[in-house]
mmCIF file with all atom_site columns, C-alpha atoms and ligand atoms in Angstrom:
data_model
loop_
_atom_site.group_PDB
_atom_site.id
_atom_site.type_symbol
_atom_site.label_atom_id
_atom_site.label_alt_id
_atom_site.label_comp_id
_atom_site.label_asym_id
_atom_site.label_entity_id
_atom_site.label_seq_id
_atom_site.pdbx_PDB_ins_code
_atom_site.Cartn_x
_atom_site.Cartn_y
_atom_site.Cartn_z
_atom_site.occupancy
_atom_site.B_iso_or_equiv
_atom_site.pdbx_formal_charge
_atom_site.auth_seq_id
_atom_site.auth_comp_id
_atom_site.auth_asym_id
_atom_site.auth_atom_id
_atom_site.pdbx_PDB_model_num
ATOM   1   C  CA  . MET A 1 1   ? 0.028   0.030   0.276   1.00 89.00 ? 995  MET A CA  1
ATOM   2   C  CA  . GLN A 1 2   ? 1.203   3.410   -0.967  1.00 91.00 ? 996  GLN A CA  1
ATOM   3   C  CA  . LYS A 1 3   ? -0.255  5.790   1.636   1.00 95.00 ? 997  LYS A CA  1
ATOM   4   C  CA  . ILE A 1 4   ? -3.288  6.854   3.053   1.00 97.00 ? 998  ILE A CA  1
ATOM   5   C  CA  . GLU A 1 5   ? -5.357  8.305   0.085   1.00 96.00 ? 999  GLU A CA  1
ATOM   6   C  CA  . HIS A 1 6   ? -8.190  9.251   2.294   1.00 97.00 ? 1000 HIS A CA  1
ATOM   7   C  CA  . ILE A 1 7   ? -10.344 8.966   5.553   1.00 98.00 ? 1001 ILE A CA  1
ATOM   8   C  CA  . GLY A 1 8   ? -13.955 8.961   4.964   1.00 97.00 ? 1002 GLY A CA  1
ATOM   9   C  CA  . LEU A 1 9   ? -16.285 10.687  7.561   1.00 98.00 ? 1003 LEU A CA  1
ATOM   10  C  CA  . ALA A 1 10  ? -19.916 9.608   8.447   1.00 98.00 ? 1004 ALA A CA  1
ATOM   11  C  CA  . VAL A 1 11  ? -22.057 12.991  8.167   1.00 98.00 ? 1005 VAL A CA  1
ATOM   12  C  CA  . LYS A 1 12  ? -25.687 13.486  8.716   1.00 96.00 ? 1006 LYS A CA  1
ATOM   13  C  CA  . ASP A 1 13  ? -25.723 16.456  6.226   1.00 96.00 ? 1007 ASP A CA  1
ATOM   14  C  CA  . LEU A 1 14  ? -23.436 17.636  4.149   1.00 97.00 ? 1008 LEU A CA  1
ATOM   15  C  CA  . SER A 1 15  ? -25.158 21.343  4.215   1.00 97.00 ? 1009 SER A CA  1
ATOM   16  C  CA  . VAL A 1 16  ? -24.080 21.788  7.583   1.00 98.00 ? 1010 VAL A CA  1
ATOM   17  C  CA  . SER A 1 17  ? -20.466 19.810  7.427   1.00 98.00 ? 1011 SER A CA  1
ATOM   18  C  CA  . ILE A 1 18  ? -19.255 20.825  4.301   1.00 98.00 ? 1012 ILE A CA  1
ATOM   19  C  CA  . PRO A 1 19  ? -19.094 24.791  6.081   1.00 98.00 ? 1013 PRO A CA  1
ATOM   20  C  CA  . LEU A 1 20  ? -17.794 23.109  9.308   1.00 98.00 ? 1014 LEU A CA  1
ATOM   21  C  CA  . PHE A 1 21  ? -14.965 21.636  7.628   1.00 98.00 ? 1015 PHE A CA  1
ATOM   22  C  CA  . GLU A 1 22  ? -14.455 24.359  5.754   1.00 98.00 ? 1016 GLU A CA  1
ATOM   23  C  CA  . LYS A 1 23  ? -13.842 26.271  8.627   1.00 98.00 ? 1017 LYS A CA  1
ATOM   24  C  CA  . LEU A 1 24  ? -11.591 23.655  10.453  1.00 97.00 ? 1018 LEU A CA  1
ATOM   25  C  CA  . LEU A 1 25  ? -9.305  22.883  7.971   1.00 97.00 ? 1019 LEU A CA  1
ATOM   26  C  CA  . ASN A 1 26  ? -9.209  26.806  6.202   1.00 97.00 ? 1020 ASN A CA  1
ATOM   27  C  CA  . THR A 1 27  ? -9.512  25.513  2.791   1.00 97.00 ? 1021 THR A CA  1
ATOM   28  C  CA  . PHE A 1 28  ? -12.568 25.115  0.699   1.00 97.00 ? 1022 PHE A CA  1
ATOM   29  C  CA  . CYS A 1 29  ? -14.395 21.795  -0.565  1.00 98.00 ? 1023 CYS A CA  1
ATOM   30  C  CA  . TYR A 1 30  ? -13.395 21.349  -4.332  1.00 97.00 ? 1024 TYR A CA  1
ATOM   31  C  CA  . LYS A 1 31  ? -15.506 18.830  -5.153  1.00 96.00 ? 1025 LYS A CA  1
ATOM   32  C  CA  . THR A 1 32  ? -18.791 17.015  -4.328  1.00 97.00 ? 1026 THR A CA  1
ATOM   33  C  CA  . GLU A 1 33  ? -20.219 14.162  -6.275  1.00 94.00 ? 1027 GLU A CA  1
ATOM   34  C  CA  . LYS A 1 34  ? -23.007 11.606  -6.058  1.00 94.00 ? 1028 LYS A CA  1
ATOM   35  C  CA  . VAL A 1 35  ? -21.930 7.493   -6.234  1.00 88.00 ? 1029 VAL A CA  1
ATOM   36  C  CA  . GLU A 1 36  ? -25.138 6.616   -7.383  1.00 85.00 ? 1030 GLU A CA  1
ATOM   37  C  CA  . SER A 1 37  ? -23.662 2.821   -6.522  1.00 81.00 ? 1031 SER A CA  1
ATOM   38  C  CA  . GLU A 1 38  ? -23.341 3.464   -2.432  1.00 84.00 ? 1032 GLU A CA  1
ATOM   39  C  CA  . GLN A 1 39  ? -26.143 5.821   -2.063  1.00 90.00 ? 1033 GLN A CA  1
ATOM   40  C  CA  . VAL A 1 40  ? -23.778 8.478   -0.853  1.00 94.00 ? 1034 VAL A CA  1
ATOM   41  C  CA  . ASN A 1 41  ? -23.070 12.014  -1.829  1.00 96.00 ? 1035 ASN A CA  1
ATOM   42  C  CA  . THR A 1 42  ? -19.658 12.921  -1.114  1.00 96.00 ? 1036 THR A CA  1
ATOM   43  C  CA  . ALA A 1 43  ? -17.537 16.082  -0.203  1.00 97.00 ? 1037 ALA A CA  1
ATOM   44  C  CA  . PHE A 1 44  ? -13.573 16.250  -0.786  1.00 97.00 ? 1038 PHE A CA  1
ATOM   45  C  CA  . PHE A 1 45  ? -10.891 18.204  0.856   1.00 98.00 ? 1039 PHE A CA  1
ATOM   46  C  CA  . GLN A 1 46  ? -7.552  18.013  0.651   1.00 97.00 ? 1040 GLN A CA  1
ATOM   47  C  CA  . VAL A 1 47  ? -5.629  18.169  3.431   1.00 96.00 ? 1041 VAL A CA  1
ATOM   48  C  CA  . GLY A 1 48  ? -1.455  17.721  2.330   1.00 95.00 ? 1042 GLY A CA  1
ATOM   49  C  CA  . GLU A 1 49  ? -1.423  14.383  0.643   1.00 93.00 ? 1043 GLU A CA  1
ATOM   50  C  CA  . THR A 1 50  ? -3.795  13.017  2.018   1.00 96.00 ? 1044 THR A CA  1
ATOM   51  C  CA  . LYS A 1 51  ? -7.648  13.932  1.565   1.00 97.00 ? 1045 LYS A CA  1
ATOM   52  C  CA  . LEU A 1 52  ? -11.203 14.135  3.683   1.00 97.00 ? 1046 LEU A CA  1
ATOM   53  C  CA  . GLU A 1 53  ? -13.915 12.198  2.231   1.00 97.00 ? 1047 GLU A CA  1
ATOM   54  C  CA  . LEU A 1 54  ? -17.595 13.375  3.844   1.00 98.00 ? 1048 LEU A CA  1
ATOM   55  C  CA  . LEU A 1 55  ? -20.069 11.318  3.230   1.00 97.00 ? 1049 LEU A CA  1
ATOM   56  C  CA  . GLU A 1 56  ? -24.057 11.758  3.265   1.00 97.00 ? 1050 GLU A CA  1
ATOM   57  C  CA  . SER A 1 57  ? -26.594 9.278   2.547   1.00 97.00 ? 1051 SER A CA  1
ATOM   58  C  CA  . THR A 1 58  ? -28.725 9.817   -0.623  1.00 94.00 ? 1052 THR A CA  1
ATOM   59  C  CA  . GLN A 1 59  ? -31.761 8.139   0.765   1.00 89.00 ? 1053 GLN A CA  1
ATOM   60  C  CA  . ALA A 1 60  ? -33.024 7.306   4.158   1.00 87.00 ? 1054 ALA A CA  1
ATOM   61  C  CA  . GLY A 1 61  ? -31.691 4.097   5.169   1.00 87.00 ? 1055 GLY A CA  1
ATOM   62  C  CA  . GLY A 1 62  ? -29.091 3.928   3.128   1.00 89.00 ? 1056 GLY A CA  1
ATOM   63  C  CA  . THR A 1 63  ? -25.455 2.330   4.324   1.00 88.00 ? 1057 THR A CA  1
ATOM   64  C  CA  . ILE A 1 64  ? -24.312 5.695   5.736   1.00 94.00 ? 1058 ILE A CA  1
ATOM   65  C  CA  . ASP A 1 65  ? -27.895 6.149   7.556   1.00 94.00 ? 1059 ASP A CA  1
ATOM   66  C  CA  . LYS A 1 66  ? -27.460 2.725   9.237   1.00 93.00 ? 1060 LYS A CA  1
ATOM   67  C  CA  . TYR A 1 67  ? -24.108 3.395   10.082  1.00 93.00 ? 1061 TYR A CA  1
ATOM   68  C  CA  . ILE A 1 68  ? -24.738 6.889   11.806  1.00 96.00 ? 1062 ILE A CA  1
ATOM   69  C  CA  . GLU A 1 69  ? -28.045 4.788   13.655  1.00 95.00 ? 1063 GLU A CA  1
ATOM   70  C  CA  . ARG A 1 70  ? -25.539 2.498   14.898  1.00 93.00 ? 1064 ARG A CA  1
ATOM   71  C  CA  . ARG A 1 71  ? -22.297 4.613   15.747  1.00 92.00 ? 1065 ARG A CA  1
ATOM   72  C  CA  . GLY A 1 72  ? -22.827 8.011   15.517  1.00 96.00 ? 1066 GLY A CA  1
ATOM   73  C  CA  . GLU A 1 73  ? -21.400 10.227  13.028  1.00 97.00 ? 1067 GLU A CA  1
ATOM   74  C  CA  . GLY A 1 74  ? -17.435 10.263  12.862  1.00 97.00 ? 1068 GLY A CA  1
ATOM   75  C  CA  . ILE A 1 75  ? -14.618 7.950   11.108  1.00 97.00 ? 1069 ILE A CA  1
ATOM   76  C  CA  . HIS A 1 76  ? -16.300 5.724   8.682   1.00 96.00 ? 1070 HIS A CA  1
ATOM   77  C  CA  . HIS A 1 77  ? -13.216 4.174   6.837   1.00 97.00 ? 1071 HIS A CA  1
ATOM   78  C  CA  . ILE A 1 78  ? -9.660  4.691   5.743   1.00 97.00 ? 1072 ILE A CA  1
ATOM   79  C  CA  . ALA A 1 79  ? -8.667  4.359   2.517   1.00 97.00 ? 1073 ALA A CA  1
ATOM   80  C  CA  . PHE A 1 80  ? -5.103  3.124   1.233   1.00 97.00 ? 1074 PHE A CA  1
ATOM   81  C  CA  . GLU A 1 81  ? -3.926  3.874   -2.322  1.00 97.00 ? 1075 GLU A CA  1
ATOM   82  C  CA  . VAL A 1 82  ? -2.619  0.671   -4.239  1.00 97.00 ? 1076 VAL A CA  1
ATOM   83  C  CA  . ALA A 1 83  ? -0.633  0.679   -7.420  1.00 96.00 ? 1077 ALA A CA  1
ATOM   84  C  CA  . ASP A 1 84  ? -2.450  -2.490  -9.027  1.00 96.00 ? 1078 ASP A CA  1
ATOM   85  C  CA  . ILE A 1 85  ? -5.896  -3.120  -6.873  1.00 97.00 ? 1079 ILE A CA  1
ATOM   86  C  CA  . GLU A 1 86  ? -6.784  -7.020  -8.247  1.00 97.00 ? 1080 GLU A CA  1
ATOM   87  C  CA  . ALA A 1 87  ? -2.940  -7.973  -7.206  1.00 97.00 ? 1081 ALA A CA  1
ATOM   88  C  CA  . GLU A 1 88  ? -3.530  -6.164  -3.663  1.00 97.00 ? 1082 GLU A CA  1
ATOM   89  C  CA  . MET A 1 89  ? -7.407  -7.984  -3.167  1.00 97.00 ? 1083 MET A CA  1
ATOM   90  C  CA  . LYS A 1 90  ? -5.869  -11.322 -4.406  1.00 97.00 ? 1084 LYS A CA  1
ATOM   91  C  CA  . ARG A 1 91  ? -2.907  -10.680 -1.640  1.00 97.00 ? 1085 ARG A CA  1
ATOM   92  C  CA  . LEU A 1 92  ? -5.036  -9.833  0.945   1.00 97.00 ? 1086 LEU A CA  1
ATOM   93  C  CA  . GLN A 1 93  ? -8.028  -12.647 0.465   1.00 96.00 ? 1087 GLN A CA  1
ATOM   94  C  CA  . SER A 1 94  ? -5.211  -14.819 0.553   1.00 97.00 ? 1088 SER A CA  1
ATOM   95  C  CA  . GLU A 1 95  ? -3.833  -13.440 3.735   1.00 97.00 ? 1089 GLU A CA  1
ATOM   96  C  CA  . GLY A 1 96  ? -8.016  -14.619 5.043   1.00 96.00 ? 1090 GLY A CA  1
ATOM   97  C  CA  . PHE A 1 97  ? -9.367  -11.366 5.054   1.00 97.00 ? 1091 PHE A CA  1
ATOM   98  C  CA  . ILE A 1 98  ? -12.602 -10.785 3.831   1.00 97.00 ? 1092 ILE A CA  1
ATOM   99  C  CA  . LEU A 1 99  ? -13.497 -8.756  0.831   1.00 97.00 ? 1093 LEU A CA  1
ATOM   100 C  CA  . LEU A 1 100 ? -16.806 -7.042  0.288   1.00 95.00 ? 1094 LEU A CA  1
ATOM   101 C  CA  . ASN A 1 101 ? -16.593 -7.065  -3.304  1.00 93.00 ? 1095 ASN A CA  1
ATOM   102 C  CA  . ASP A 1 102 ? -14.980 -9.422  -5.787  1.00 93.00 ? 1096 ASP A CA  1
ATOM   103 C  CA  . GLN A 1 103 ? -14.497 -7.033  -8.149  1.00 95.00 ? 1097 GLN A CA  1
ATOM   104 C  CA  . PRO A 1 104 ? -12.875 -3.106  -7.951  1.00 96.00 ? 1098 PRO A CA  1
ATOM   105 C  CA  . LYS A 1 105 ? -15.863 -1.198  -8.207  1.00 93.00 ? 1099 LYS A CA  1
ATOM   106 C  CA  . GLN A 1 106 ? -16.429 2.444   -9.667  1.00 89.00 ? 1100 GLN A CA  1
ATOM   107 C  CA  . GLY A 1 107 ? -15.535 4.714   -6.204  1.00 87.00 ? 1101 GLY A CA  1
ATOM   108 C  CA  . ALA A 1 108 ? -16.105 8.766   -6.265  1.00 85.00 ? 1102 ALA A CA  1
ATOM   109 C  CA  . ASP A 1 109 ? -12.750 10.784  -7.299  1.00 83.00 ? 1103 ASP A CA  1
ATOM   110 C  CA  . ASN A 1 110 ? -11.970 8.622   -10.364 1.00 87.00 ? 1104 ASN A CA  1
ATOM   111 C  CA  . LYS A 1 111 ? -11.214 5.795   -7.972  1.00 91.00 ? 1105 LYS A CA  1
ATOM   112 C  CA  . LEU A 1 112 ? -11.601 1.629   -8.590  1.00 95.00 ? 1106 LEU A CA  1
ATOM   113 C  CA  . VAL A 1 113 ? -12.344 0.957   -5.252  1.00 95.00 ? 1107 VAL A CA  1
ATOM   114 C  CA  . CYS A 1 114 ? -12.921 -2.509  -2.727  1.00 96.00 ? 1108 CYS A CA  1
ATOM   115 C  CA  . PHE A 1 115 ? -14.024 -2.518  0.689   1.00 96.00 ? 1109 PHE A CA  1
ATOM   116 C  CA  . LEU A 1 116 ? -12.586 -5.442  3.261   1.00 96.00 ? 1110 LEU A CA  1
ATOM   117 C  CA  . HIS A 1 117 ? -14.758 -6.426  5.812   1.00 95.00 ? 1111 HIS A CA  1
ATOM   118 C  CA  . PRO A 1 118 ? -14.351 -4.581  9.088   1.00 94.00 ? 1112 PRO A CA  1
ATOM   119 C  CA  . LYS A 1 119 ? -14.471 -7.827  11.375  1.00 95.00 ? 1113 LYS A CA  1
ATOM   120 C  CA  . SER A 1 120 ? -11.470 -9.090  9.545   1.00 93.00 ? 1114 SER A CA  1
ATOM   121 C  CA  . SER A 1 121 ? -9.456  -6.199  10.370  1.00 94.00 ? 1115 SER A CA  1
ATOM   122 C  CA  . ASN A 1 122 ? -9.997  -5.209  14.169  1.00 95.00 ? 1116 ASN A CA  1
ATOM   123 C  CA  . GLY A 1 123 ? -13.527 -3.180  13.254  1.00 93.00 ? 1117 GLY A CA  1
ATOM   124 C  CA  . VAL A 1 124 ? -11.957 -0.500  11.026  1.00 95.00 ? 1118 VAL A CA  1
ATOM   125 C  CA  . LEU A 1 125 ? -13.764 -0.579  7.302   1.00 96.00 ? 1119 LEU A CA  1
ATOM   126 C  CA  . VAL A 1 126 ? -10.723 -0.092  4.979   1.00 97.00 ? 1120 VAL A CA  1
ATOM   127 C  CA  . GLU A 1 127 ? -10.910 0.618   1.301   1.00 97.00 ? 1121 GLU A CA  1
ATOM   128 C  CA  . LEU A 1 128 ? -8.738  -0.256  -1.425  1.00 97.00 ? 1122 LEU A CA  1
ATOM   129 C  CA  . CYS A 1 129 ? -8.178  2.229   -3.865  1.00 96.00 ? 1123 CYS A CA  1
ATOM   130 C  CA  . GLN A 1 130 ? -6.549  2.753   -6.975  1.00 97.00 ? 1124 GLN A CA  1
ATOM   131 C  CA  . GLU A 1 131 ? -6.474  5.572   -9.604  1.00 93.00 ? 1125 GLU A CA  1
ATOM   132 C  CA  . LYS A 1 132 ? -8.321  4.654   -12.562 1.00 89.00 ? 1126 LYS A CA  1
ATOM   133 C  CA  . LYS A 1 133 ? -5.922  4.829   -15.671 1.00 78.00 ? 1127 LYS A CA  1
HETATM 134 ZN ZN1 . ZN  B 2 .   ? -13.516 6.160   0.217   1.00 65.54 ? 1529 ZN  B ZN1 1
#
């Protein structure tokens, strides 16, 4: 793995959280994007080499909504950048980690992504991401 590409934060309402994080980080949100496949609206902030990705459910009862119901707003996942996502998926699977998707899928910010089940990684939801070429 090459670096922490971004940290995903679950929020209830982007219209509240975007200005909050703009104040906190003293920088502007440079991009918002809806990811249909994940039922989320995302908002990105650049912090040095790493990004923060705010995640809001696009519909009641979506994954992020359920997460917030159980655990409240806060850190949702850590995303690691990898050079070859398919090779990394195979490696992790052979080490006993549980992949939440068999094939890389389209994520936000022009990435191919794959998530690992948190029960195989100490309760941490891990995302692998590879820049689409
Ligand atoms: Zn992410």
